């Protein structure tokens, strides 16, 4: 089995969508093996999204990610990384397939409700950014 890092972003926690989003994961066969609600500083958000540092939207992105609580979680399942990205839908909700989290809940390309790791190496890095091994309960 594979694990991936998921973040329920501030636009979604603000609208009380944590439960509905978790239902989407669980219905897709993804198990939530770790989960906590935290409020990032903009510096911490910048560290997490360091790969996007040179992008024009970096300031907007980190400000948004620090604008309210997020729920960080580890999802486990067969092909969890790809499966999660399928359940999330395209980055821009206008392009997201019907039934995906972003199609149903996202407000814009920036405020798009969820993050999911995009590859095994980034999943490993992102999980250890937020969680210790003791916090992962399979
Ligand atoms: P993540 O799972 O969050 O990494 O999304 P992604 O892989 O589908 O998108 P990408 O890695 O290209 O971008 C990371 C995040 O930056 C997105 O999820 C958006 O929240 C944000 N983002 C991407 N493009 C834009 C943009 O044009 N404007 C703003 N404000 N934010 C953007
Ligand atoms: Mg990405």
PDB file of C-alpha atoms and ligand atoms in Angstrom:
ATOM      1  CA  UNK A   1       0.000   0.000   0.000  1.00  0.00           C
ATOM      2  CA  UNK A   2       0.967   3.603  -0.580  1.00  0.00           C
ATOM      3  CA  UNK A   3       0.620   6.758   1.515  1.00  0.00           C
ATOM      4  CA  UNK A   4       0.080  10.357   0.465  1.00  0.00           C
ATOM      5  CA  UNK A   5      -0.109  13.713   2.233  1.00  0.00           C
ATOM      6  CA  UNK A   6      -3.392  15.584   1.964  1.00  0.00           C
ATOM      7  CA  UNK A   7      -4.290  19.071   3.157  1.00  0.00           C
ATOM      8  CA  UNK A   8      -7.826  20.382   3.534  1.00  0.00           C
ATOM      9  CA  UNK A   9      -7.222  24.068   2.842  1.00  0.00           C
ATOM     10  CA  UNK A  10      -8.560  27.152   4.709  1.00  0.00           C
ATOM     11  CA  UNK A  11     -11.400  27.848   2.237  1.00  0.00           C
ATOM     12  CA  UNK A  12     -12.802  24.387   3.044  1.00  0.00           C
ATOM     13  CA  UNK A  13     -12.294  24.364   6.836  1.00  0.00           C
ATOM     14  CA  UNK A  14     -13.963  27.801   6.937  1.00  0.00           C
ATOM     15  CA  UNK A  15     -17.084  26.369   5.249  1.00  0.00           C
ATOM     16  CA  UNK A  16     -17.202  23.282   7.545  1.00  0.00           C
ATOM     17  CA  UNK A  17     -16.425  20.906   4.661  1.00  0.00           C
ATOM     18  CA  UNK A  18     -13.924  18.633   6.462  1.00  0.00           C
ATOM     19  CA  UNK A  19     -16.445  15.826   6.972  1.00  0.00           C
ATOM     20  CA  UNK A  20     -17.795  15.944   3.408  1.00  0.00           C
ATOM     21  CA  UNK A  21     -14.263  15.895   1.973  1.00  0.00           C
ATOM     22  CA  UNK A  22     -13.232  13.009   4.250  1.00  0.00           C
ATOM     23  CA  UNK A  23     -16.289  11.071   3.067  1.00  0.00           C
ATOM     24  CA  UNK A  24     -15.034  11.443  -0.533  1.00  0.00           C
ATOM     25  CA  UNK A  25     -11.649   9.988   0.474  1.00  0.00           C
ATOM     26  CA  UNK A  26     -13.178   7.096   2.415  1.00  0.00           C
ATOM     27  CA  UNK A  27     -15.674   6.257  -0.326  1.00  0.00           C
ATOM     28  CA  UNK A  28     -12.739   6.047  -2.763  1.00  0.00           C
ATOM     29  CA  UNK A  29     -11.069   3.466  -0.523  1.00  0.00           C
ATOM     30  CA  UNK A  30      -8.514   5.828   1.030  1.00  0.00           C
ATOM     31  CA  UNK A  31      -7.962   5.317   4.779  1.00  0.00           C
ATOM     32  CA  UNK A  32      -7.174   8.357   6.951  1.00  0.00           C
ATOM     33  CA  UNK A  33      -4.241   7.007   9.004  1.00  0.00           C
ATOM     34  CA  UNK A  34      -3.251  10.366  10.543  1.00  0.00           C
ATOM     35  CA  UNK A  35      -5.022  13.705  10.842  1.00  0.00           C
ATOM     36  CA  UNK A  36      -4.640  16.994  12.692  1.00  0.00           C
ATOM     37  CA  UNK A  37      -5.964  20.541  12.498  1.00  0.00           C
ATOM     38  CA  UNK A  38      -3.280  23.236  12.566  1.00  0.00           C
ATOM     39  CA  UNK A  39      -2.886  26.918  11.698  1.00  0.00           C
ATOM     40  CA  UNK A  40       0.261  27.543   9.626  1.00  0.00           C
ATOM     41  CA  UNK A  41       2.249  30.760   9.723  1.00  0.00           C
ATOM     42  CA  UNK A  42       2.986  32.265   6.312  1.00  0.00           C
ATOM     43  CA  UNK A  43       6.656  31.266   6.767  1.00  0.00           C
ATOM     44  CA  UNK A  44       5.681  27.634   7.412  1.00  0.00           C
ATOM     45  CA  UNK A  45       3.398  27.669   4.355  1.00  0.00           C
ATOM     46  CA  UNK A  46       6.321  29.061   2.332  1.00  0.00           C
ATOM     47  CA  UNK A  47       8.593  26.271   3.555  1.00  0.00           C
ATOM     48  CA  UNK A  48       6.007  23.652   2.592  1.00  0.00           C
ATOM     49  CA  UNK A  49       5.464  25.205  -0.860  1.00  0.00           C
ATOM     50  CA  UNK A  50       9.165  26.062  -1.424  1.00  0.00           C
ATOM     51  CA  UNK A  51       9.074  24.446  -4.913  1.00  0.00           C
ATOM     52  CA  UNK A  52       6.688  27.231  -6.002  1.00  0.00           C
ATOM     53  CA  UNK A  53       8.880  30.072  -4.631  1.00  0.00           C
ATOM     54  CA  UNK A  54       9.551  31.587  -8.051  1.00  0.00           C
ATOM     55  CA  UNK A  55       5.950  31.386  -9.247  1.00  0.00           C
ATOM     56  CA  UNK A  56       4.011  34.669  -9.540  1.00  0.00           C
ATOM     57  CA  UNK A  57       1.289  33.389  -7.208  1.00  0.00           C
ATOM     58  CA  UNK A  58       3.656  32.330  -4.367  1.00  0.00           C
ATOM     59  CA  UNK A  59       2.756  35.275  -2.095  1.00  0.00           C
ATOM     60  CA  UNK A  60      -0.959  34.811  -2.660  1.00  0.00           C
ATOM     61  CA  UNK A  61      -0.657  31.055  -2.085  1.00  0.00           C
ATOM     62  CA  UNK A  62       1.244  31.295   1.202  1.00  0.00           C
ATOM     63  CA  UNK A  63      -0.976  34.122   2.493  1.00  0.00           C
ATOM     64  CA  UNK A  64      -4.053  32.024   1.730  1.00  0.00           C
ATOM     65  CA  UNK A  65      -2.615  28.867   3.363  1.00  0.00           C
ATOM     66  CA  UNK A  66      -1.954  30.891   6.537  1.00  0.00           C
ATOM     67  CA  UNK A  67      -5.358  32.627   6.483  1.00  0.00           C
ATOM     68  CA  UNK A  68      -7.117  30.002   8.598  1.00  0.00           C
ATOM     69  CA  UNK A  69      -6.863  26.475   9.956  1.00  0.00           C
ATOM     70  CA  UNK A  70      -5.986  23.548   7.717  1.00  0.00           C
ATOM     71  CA  UNK A  71      -6.438  19.819   8.293  1.00  0.00           C
ATOM     72  CA  UNK A  72      -3.303  17.874   7.393  1.00  0.00           C
ATOM     73  CA  UNK A  73      -3.725  14.161   6.941  1.00  0.00           C
ATOM     74  CA  UNK A  74      -2.089  11.003   5.643  1.00  0.00           C
ATOM     75  CA  UNK A  75      -4.182   8.861   3.317  1.00  0.00           C
ATOM     76  CA  UNK A  76      -3.334   5.209   2.740  1.00  0.00           C
ATOM     77  CA  UNK A  77      -4.475   2.792   0.051  1.00  0.00           C
ATOM     78  CA  UNK A  78      -3.630   1.072  -3.226  1.00  0.00           C
ATOM     79  CA  UNK A  79      -2.132   3.747  -5.507  1.00  0.00           C
ATOM     80  CA  UNK A  80      -3.053   6.366  -2.890  1.00  0.00           C
ATOM     81  CA  UNK A  81      -1.171   9.197  -4.604  1.00  0.00           C
ATOM     82  CA  UNK A  82      -2.898   8.843  -7.986  1.00  0.00           C
ATOM     83  CA  UNK A  83      -6.227   7.891  -6.447  1.00  0.00           C
ATOM     84  CA  UNK A  84      -6.212  10.967  -4.229  1.00  0.00           C
ATOM     85  CA  UNK A  85      -5.415  13.261  -7.160  1.00  0.00           C
ATOM     86  CA  UNK A  86      -8.277  11.668  -9.075  1.00  0.00           C
ATOM     87  CA  UNK A  87     -10.692  12.298  -6.191  1.00  0.00           C
ATOM     88  CA  UNK A  88      -9.380  15.896  -5.863  1.00  0.00           C
ATOM     89  CA  UNK A  89      -9.899  16.779  -9.534  1.00  0.00           C
ATOM     90  CA  UNK A  90      -8.000  19.330 -11.635  1.00  0.00           C
ATOM     91  CA  UNK A  91      -6.232  22.262  -9.912  1.00  0.00           C
ATOM     92  CA  UNK A  92      -8.647  24.741 -11.505  1.00  0.00           C
ATOM     93  CA  UNK A  93     -12.209  23.852 -10.449  1.00  0.00           C
ATOM     94  CA  UNK A  94     -13.437  25.008 -13.868  1.00  0.00           C
ATOM     95  CA  UNK A  95     -11.534  22.056 -15.369  1.00  0.00           C
ATOM     96  CA  UNK A  96     -12.324  19.521 -12.629  1.00  0.00           C
ATOM     97  CA  UNK A  97     -14.415  16.458 -13.513  1.00  0.00           C
ATOM     98  CA  UNK A  98     -17.919  16.191 -12.068  1.00  0.00           C
ATOM     99  CA  UNK A  99     -18.058  14.549  -8.653  1.00  0.00           C
ATOM    100  CA  UNK A 100     -14.491  15.495  -7.701  1.00  0.00           C
ATOM    101  CA  UNK A 101     -13.784  17.516  -4.551  1.00  0.00           C
ATOM    102  CA  UNK A 102     -12.645  20.570  -6.489  1.00  0.00           C
ATOM    103  CA  UNK A 103     -15.634  20.453  -8.859  1.00  0.00           C
ATOM    104  CA  UNK A 104     -18.029  20.341  -5.921  1.00  0.00           C
ATOM    105  CA  UNK A 105     -16.314  22.581  -3.379  1.00  0.00           C
ATOM    106  CA  UNK A 106     -13.418  24.676  -4.733  1.00  0.00           C
ATOM    107  CA  UNK A 107     -13.926  28.419  -5.143  1.00  0.00           C
ATOM    108  CA  UNK A 108     -11.064  29.258  -7.540  1.00  0.00           C
ATOM    109  CA  UNK A 109      -7.695  28.018  -8.827  1.00  0.00           C
ATOM    110  CA  UNK A 110      -6.080  29.437  -5.675  1.00  0.00           C
ATOM    111  CA  UNK A 111      -8.755  28.591  -3.113  1.00  0.00           C
ATOM    112  CA  UNK A 112      -9.168  25.038  -4.318  1.00  0.00           C
ATOM    113  CA  UNK A 113     -10.023  23.222  -1.069  1.00  0.00           C
ATOM    114  CA  UNK A 114      -7.375  20.465  -1.080  1.00  0.00           C
ATOM    115  CA  UNK A 115      -3.723  19.642  -1.668  1.00  0.00           C
ATOM    116  CA  UNK A 116      -2.361  16.198  -2.504  1.00  0.00           C
ATOM    117  CA  UNK A 117       1.216  14.989  -3.009  1.00  0.00           C
ATOM    118  CA  UNK A 118       2.111  14.408  -6.665  1.00  0.00           C
ATOM    119  CA  UNK A 119       4.745  11.607  -6.518  1.00  0.00           C
ATOM    120  CA  UNK A 120       6.246   9.029  -4.125  1.00  0.00           C
ATOM    121  CA  UNK A 121       9.291  11.162  -3.245  1.00  0.00           C
ATOM    122  CA  UNK A 122       7.254  14.308  -2.556  1.00  0.00           C
ATOM    123  CA  UNK A 123       4.685  12.265  -0.593  1.00  0.00           C
ATOM    124  CA  UNK A 124       7.432  10.985   1.697  1.00  0.00           C
ATOM    125  CA  UNK A 125       8.880  14.471   2.187  1.00  0.00           C
ATOM    126  CA  UNK A 126       5.491  16.094   2.767  1.00  0.00           C
ATOM    127  CA  UNK A 127       4.363  13.431   5.266  1.00  0.00           C
ATOM    128  CA  UNK A 128       7.510  13.911   7.341  1.00  0.00           C
ATOM    129  CA  UNK A 129       7.078  17.707   7.159  1.00  0.00           C
ATOM    130  CA  UNK A 130       3.921  17.366   9.292  1.00  0.00           C
ATOM    131  CA  UNK A 131       4.004  13.958  11.026  1.00  0.00           C
ATOM    132  CA  UNK A 132       6.310  11.754  13.053  1.00  0.00           C
ATOM    133  CA  UNK A 133       6.213   7.981  12.527  1.00  0.00           C
ATOM    134  CA  UNK A 134       4.382   7.564  15.863  1.00  0.00           C
ATOM    135  CA  UNK A 135       1.453   9.590  14.552  1.00  0.00           C
ATOM    136  CA  UNK A 136       0.773   7.253  11.602  1.00  0.00           C
ATOM    137  CA  UNK A 137      -1.716   4.597  12.661  1.00  0.00           C
ATOM    138  CA  UNK A 138      -2.496   2.202   9.826  1.00  0.00           C
TER     139      UNK A 138
HETATM  140  P1  LIG B   1      -1.550  20.956  -5.066  1.00  0.00           P
HETATM  141  O1  LIG B   1      -2.084  19.583  -4.848  1.00  0.00           O
HETATM  142  O2  LIG B   1      -2.094  21.952  -4.086  1.00  0.00           O
HETATM  143  O3  LIG B   1      -0.038  20.998  -5.210  1.00  0.00           O
HETATM  144  O4  LIG B   1      -2.177  21.392  -6.446  1.00  0.00           O
HETATM  145  P2  LIG B   1      -1.731  21.025  -7.890  1.00  0.00           P
HETATM  146  O5  LIG B   1      -0.576  20.077  -7.908  1.00  0.00           O
HETATM  147  O6  LIG B   1      -2.998  20.625  -8.578  1.00  0.00           O
HETATM  148  O7  LIG B   1      -1.273  22.443  -8.424  1.00  0.00           O
HETATM  149  P3  LIG B   1       0.195  23.127  -8.458  1.00  0.00           P
HETATM  150  O8  LIG B   1       1.187  22.264  -7.754  1.00  0.00           O
HETATM  151  O9  LIG B   1       0.436  23.538  -9.854  1.00  0.00           O
HETATM  152  O10 LIG B   1      -0.065  24.432  -7.616  1.00  0.00           O
HETATM  153  C1  LIG B   1      -0.040  24.378  -6.200  1.00  0.00           C
HETATM  154  C2  LIG B   1      -1.134  25.238  -5.642  1.00  0.00           C
HETATM  155  O11 LIG B   1      -0.873  26.587  -5.944  1.00  0.00           O
HETATM  156  C3  LIG B   1      -2.533  24.986  -6.222  1.00  0.00           C
HETATM  157  O12 LIG B   1      -3.229  23.942  -5.575  1.00  0.00           O
HETATM  158  C4  LIG B   1      -3.218  26.303  -5.996  1.00  0.00           C
HETATM  159  O13 LIG B   1      -3.724  26.394  -4.662  1.00  0.00           O
HETATM  160  C5  LIG B   1      -2.084  27.297  -6.143  1.00  0.00           C
HETATM  161  N1  LIG B   1      -2.114  27.906  -7.469  1.00  0.00           N
HETATM  162  C6  LIG B   1      -1.814  27.316  -8.668  1.00  0.00           C
HETATM  163  N2  LIG B   1      -1.976  28.194  -9.679  1.00  0.00           N
HETATM  164  C7  LIG B   1      -2.395  29.351  -9.101  1.00  0.00           C
HETATM  165  C8  LIG B   1      -2.740  30.638  -9.597  1.00  0.00           C
HETATM  166  O14 LIG B   1      -2.692  30.900 -10.792  1.00  0.00           O
HETATM  167  N3  LIG B   1      -3.112  31.588  -8.671  1.00  0.00           N
HETATM  168  C9  LIG B   1      -3.154  31.320  -7.330  1.00  0.00           C
HETATM  169  N4  LIG B   1      -3.529  32.286  -6.475  1.00  0.00           N
HETATM  170  N5  LIG B   1      -2.853  30.129  -6.832  1.00  0.00           N
HETATM  171  C10 LIG B   1      -2.467  29.157  -7.687  1.00  0.00           C
HETATM  172 MG1  LIG B   2       1.255  20.356  -6.758  1.00  0.00          MG
END
